[in-house]
PDB file of C-alpha atoms in Angstrom:
ATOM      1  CA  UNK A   1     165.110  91.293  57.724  1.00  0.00           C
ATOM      2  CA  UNK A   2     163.076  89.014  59.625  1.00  0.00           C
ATOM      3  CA  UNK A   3     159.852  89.897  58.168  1.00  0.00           C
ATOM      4  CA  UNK A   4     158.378  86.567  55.870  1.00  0.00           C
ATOM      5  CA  UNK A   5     157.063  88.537  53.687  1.00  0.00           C
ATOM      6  CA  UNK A   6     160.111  90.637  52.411  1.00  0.00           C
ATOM      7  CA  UNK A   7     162.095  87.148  52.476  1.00  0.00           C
ATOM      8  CA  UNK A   8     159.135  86.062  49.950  1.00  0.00           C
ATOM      9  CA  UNK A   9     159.460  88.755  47.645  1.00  0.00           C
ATOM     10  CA  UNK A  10     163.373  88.594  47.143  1.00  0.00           C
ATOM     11  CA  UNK A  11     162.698  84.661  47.326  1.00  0.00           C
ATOM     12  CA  UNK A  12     160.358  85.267  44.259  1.00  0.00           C
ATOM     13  CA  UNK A  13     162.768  88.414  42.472  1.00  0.00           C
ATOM     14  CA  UNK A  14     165.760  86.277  43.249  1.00  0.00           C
ATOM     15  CA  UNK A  15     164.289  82.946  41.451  1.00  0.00           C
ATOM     16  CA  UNK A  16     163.421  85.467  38.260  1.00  0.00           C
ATOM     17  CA  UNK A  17     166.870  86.831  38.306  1.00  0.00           C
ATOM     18  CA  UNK A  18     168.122  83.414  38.142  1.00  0.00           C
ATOM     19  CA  UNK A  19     166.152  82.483  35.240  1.00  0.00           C
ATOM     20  CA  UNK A  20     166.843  85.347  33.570  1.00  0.00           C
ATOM     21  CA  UNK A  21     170.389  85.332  33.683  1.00  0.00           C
ATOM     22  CA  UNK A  22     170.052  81.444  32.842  1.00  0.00           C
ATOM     23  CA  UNK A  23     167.910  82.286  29.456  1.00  0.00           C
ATOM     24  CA  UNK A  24     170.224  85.721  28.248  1.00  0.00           C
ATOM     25  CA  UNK A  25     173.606  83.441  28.919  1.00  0.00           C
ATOM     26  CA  UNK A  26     171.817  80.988  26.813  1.00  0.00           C
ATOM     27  CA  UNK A  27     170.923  83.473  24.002  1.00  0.00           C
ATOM     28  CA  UNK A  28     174.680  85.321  24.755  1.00  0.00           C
ATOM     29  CA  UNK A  29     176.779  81.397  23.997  1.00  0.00           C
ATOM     30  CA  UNK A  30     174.263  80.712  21.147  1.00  0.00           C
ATOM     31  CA  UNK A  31     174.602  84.405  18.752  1.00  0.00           C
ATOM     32  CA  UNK A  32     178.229  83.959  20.324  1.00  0.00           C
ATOM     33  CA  UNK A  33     178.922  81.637  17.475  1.00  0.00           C
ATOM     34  CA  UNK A  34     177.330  83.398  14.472  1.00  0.00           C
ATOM     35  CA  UNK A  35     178.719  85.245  11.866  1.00  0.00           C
ATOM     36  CA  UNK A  36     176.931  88.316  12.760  1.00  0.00           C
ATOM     37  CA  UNK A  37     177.993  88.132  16.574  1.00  0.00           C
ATOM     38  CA  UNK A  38     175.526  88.725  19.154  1.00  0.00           C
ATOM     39  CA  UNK A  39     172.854  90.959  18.614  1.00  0.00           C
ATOM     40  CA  UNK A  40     172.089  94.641  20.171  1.00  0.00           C
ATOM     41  CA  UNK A  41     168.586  93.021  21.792  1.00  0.00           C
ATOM     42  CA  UNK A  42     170.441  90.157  23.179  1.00  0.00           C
ATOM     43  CA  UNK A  43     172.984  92.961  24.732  1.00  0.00           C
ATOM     44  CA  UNK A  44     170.769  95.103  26.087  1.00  0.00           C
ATOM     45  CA  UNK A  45     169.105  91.767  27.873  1.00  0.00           C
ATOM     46  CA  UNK A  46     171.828  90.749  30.113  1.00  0.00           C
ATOM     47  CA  UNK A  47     173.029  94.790  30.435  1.00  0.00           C
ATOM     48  CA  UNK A  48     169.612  94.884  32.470  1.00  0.00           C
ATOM     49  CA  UNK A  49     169.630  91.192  34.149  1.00  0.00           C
ATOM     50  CA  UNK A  50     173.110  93.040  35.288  1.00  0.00           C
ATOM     51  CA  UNK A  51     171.711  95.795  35.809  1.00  0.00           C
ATOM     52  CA  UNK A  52     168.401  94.354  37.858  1.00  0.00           C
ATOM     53  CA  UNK A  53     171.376  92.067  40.221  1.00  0.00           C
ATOM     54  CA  UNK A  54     172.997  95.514  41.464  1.00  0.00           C
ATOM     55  CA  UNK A  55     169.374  97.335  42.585  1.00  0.00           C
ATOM     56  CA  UNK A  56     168.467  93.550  44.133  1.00  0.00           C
ATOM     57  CA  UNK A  57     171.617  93.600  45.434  1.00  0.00           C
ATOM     58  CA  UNK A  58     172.007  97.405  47.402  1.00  0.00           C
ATOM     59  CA  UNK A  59     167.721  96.941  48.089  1.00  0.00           C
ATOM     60  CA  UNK A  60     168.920  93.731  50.289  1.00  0.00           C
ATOM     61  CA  UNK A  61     171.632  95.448  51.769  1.00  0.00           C
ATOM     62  CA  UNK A  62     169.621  98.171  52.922  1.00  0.00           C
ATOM     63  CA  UNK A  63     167.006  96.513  54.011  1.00  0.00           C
ATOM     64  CA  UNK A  64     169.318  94.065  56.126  1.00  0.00           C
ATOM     65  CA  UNK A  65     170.251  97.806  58.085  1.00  0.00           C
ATOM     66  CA  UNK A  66     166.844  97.896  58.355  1.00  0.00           C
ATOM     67  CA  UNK A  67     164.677 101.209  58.390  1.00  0.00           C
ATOM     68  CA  UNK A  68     167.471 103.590  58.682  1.00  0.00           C
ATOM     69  CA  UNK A  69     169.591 102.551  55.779  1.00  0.00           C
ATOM     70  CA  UNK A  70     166.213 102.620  53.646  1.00  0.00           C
ATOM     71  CA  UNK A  71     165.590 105.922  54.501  1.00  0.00           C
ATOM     72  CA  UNK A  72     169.302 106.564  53.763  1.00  0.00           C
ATOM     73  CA  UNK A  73     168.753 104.743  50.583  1.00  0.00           C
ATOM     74  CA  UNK A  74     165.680 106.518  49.272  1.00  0.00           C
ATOM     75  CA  UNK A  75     166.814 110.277  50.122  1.00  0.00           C
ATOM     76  CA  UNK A  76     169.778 109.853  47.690  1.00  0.00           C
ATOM     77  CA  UNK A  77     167.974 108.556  44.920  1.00  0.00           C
ATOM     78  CA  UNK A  78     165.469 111.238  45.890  1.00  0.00           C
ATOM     79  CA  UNK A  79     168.348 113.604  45.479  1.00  0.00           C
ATOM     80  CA  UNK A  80     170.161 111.845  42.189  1.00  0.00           C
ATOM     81  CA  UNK A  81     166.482 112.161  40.201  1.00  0.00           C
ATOM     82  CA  UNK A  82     165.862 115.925  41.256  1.00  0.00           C
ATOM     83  CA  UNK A  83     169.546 116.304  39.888  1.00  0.00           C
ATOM     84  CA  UNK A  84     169.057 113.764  36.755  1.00  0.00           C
ATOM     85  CA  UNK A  85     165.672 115.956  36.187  1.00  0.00           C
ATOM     86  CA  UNK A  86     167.124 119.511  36.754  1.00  0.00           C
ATOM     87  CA  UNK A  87     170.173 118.360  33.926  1.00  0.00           C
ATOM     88  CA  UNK A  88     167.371 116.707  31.394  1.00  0.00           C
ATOM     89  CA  UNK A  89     165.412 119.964  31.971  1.00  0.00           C
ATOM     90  CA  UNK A  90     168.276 122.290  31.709  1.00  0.00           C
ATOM     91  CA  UNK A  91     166.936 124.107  34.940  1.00  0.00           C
ATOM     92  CA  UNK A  92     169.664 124.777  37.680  1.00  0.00           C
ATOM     93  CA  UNK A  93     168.777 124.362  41.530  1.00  0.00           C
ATOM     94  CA  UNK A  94     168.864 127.916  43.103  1.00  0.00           C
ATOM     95  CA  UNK A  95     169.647 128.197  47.030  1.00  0.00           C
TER      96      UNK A  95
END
């Protein structure tokens, strides 16, 4: 991972990360306190800040393995959508 540019971009995704998990623990401690408890938006918020960390997190990894582990990387989740698809679908894969 010595390439400025990729250090850049996770500089940049890892600053936005930051400030969003600064602003939905923020919103979490404030509707914390109310009556009502803490809203479903406010929820789904900081499930995808948490969600946004892991992908940041295994891209990062992968990338520190360099070309091979992206490859590695991309061919599952190549395989996991063609499964997710064939299941939303209701197709099944034939061999």
């Amino acid at each position: 991972m010595n390439d400025p540019d990729l250090l850049l971009v996770f500089g940049v995704v890892l600053a936005v990360l930051v400030l969003g998990s600064i602003v939905s623990a923020v919103l979490w401690a404030r509707q914390r306190r109310r009556p009502e408890g803490v809203s479903d938006t406010v929820k789904n918020l900081v499930q995808r800040v948490r969600a946004w960390w892991v992908m940041v997190a295994i891209l990062a990894a992968t990338s520190a393995v360099g070309p091979l582990g992206l490859f590695v990387l991309y061919t599952l989740l190549s395989a996991l959508a063609l499964r997710e698809r064939d299941a939303a679908t209701g197709r099944e894969h034939r061999e």
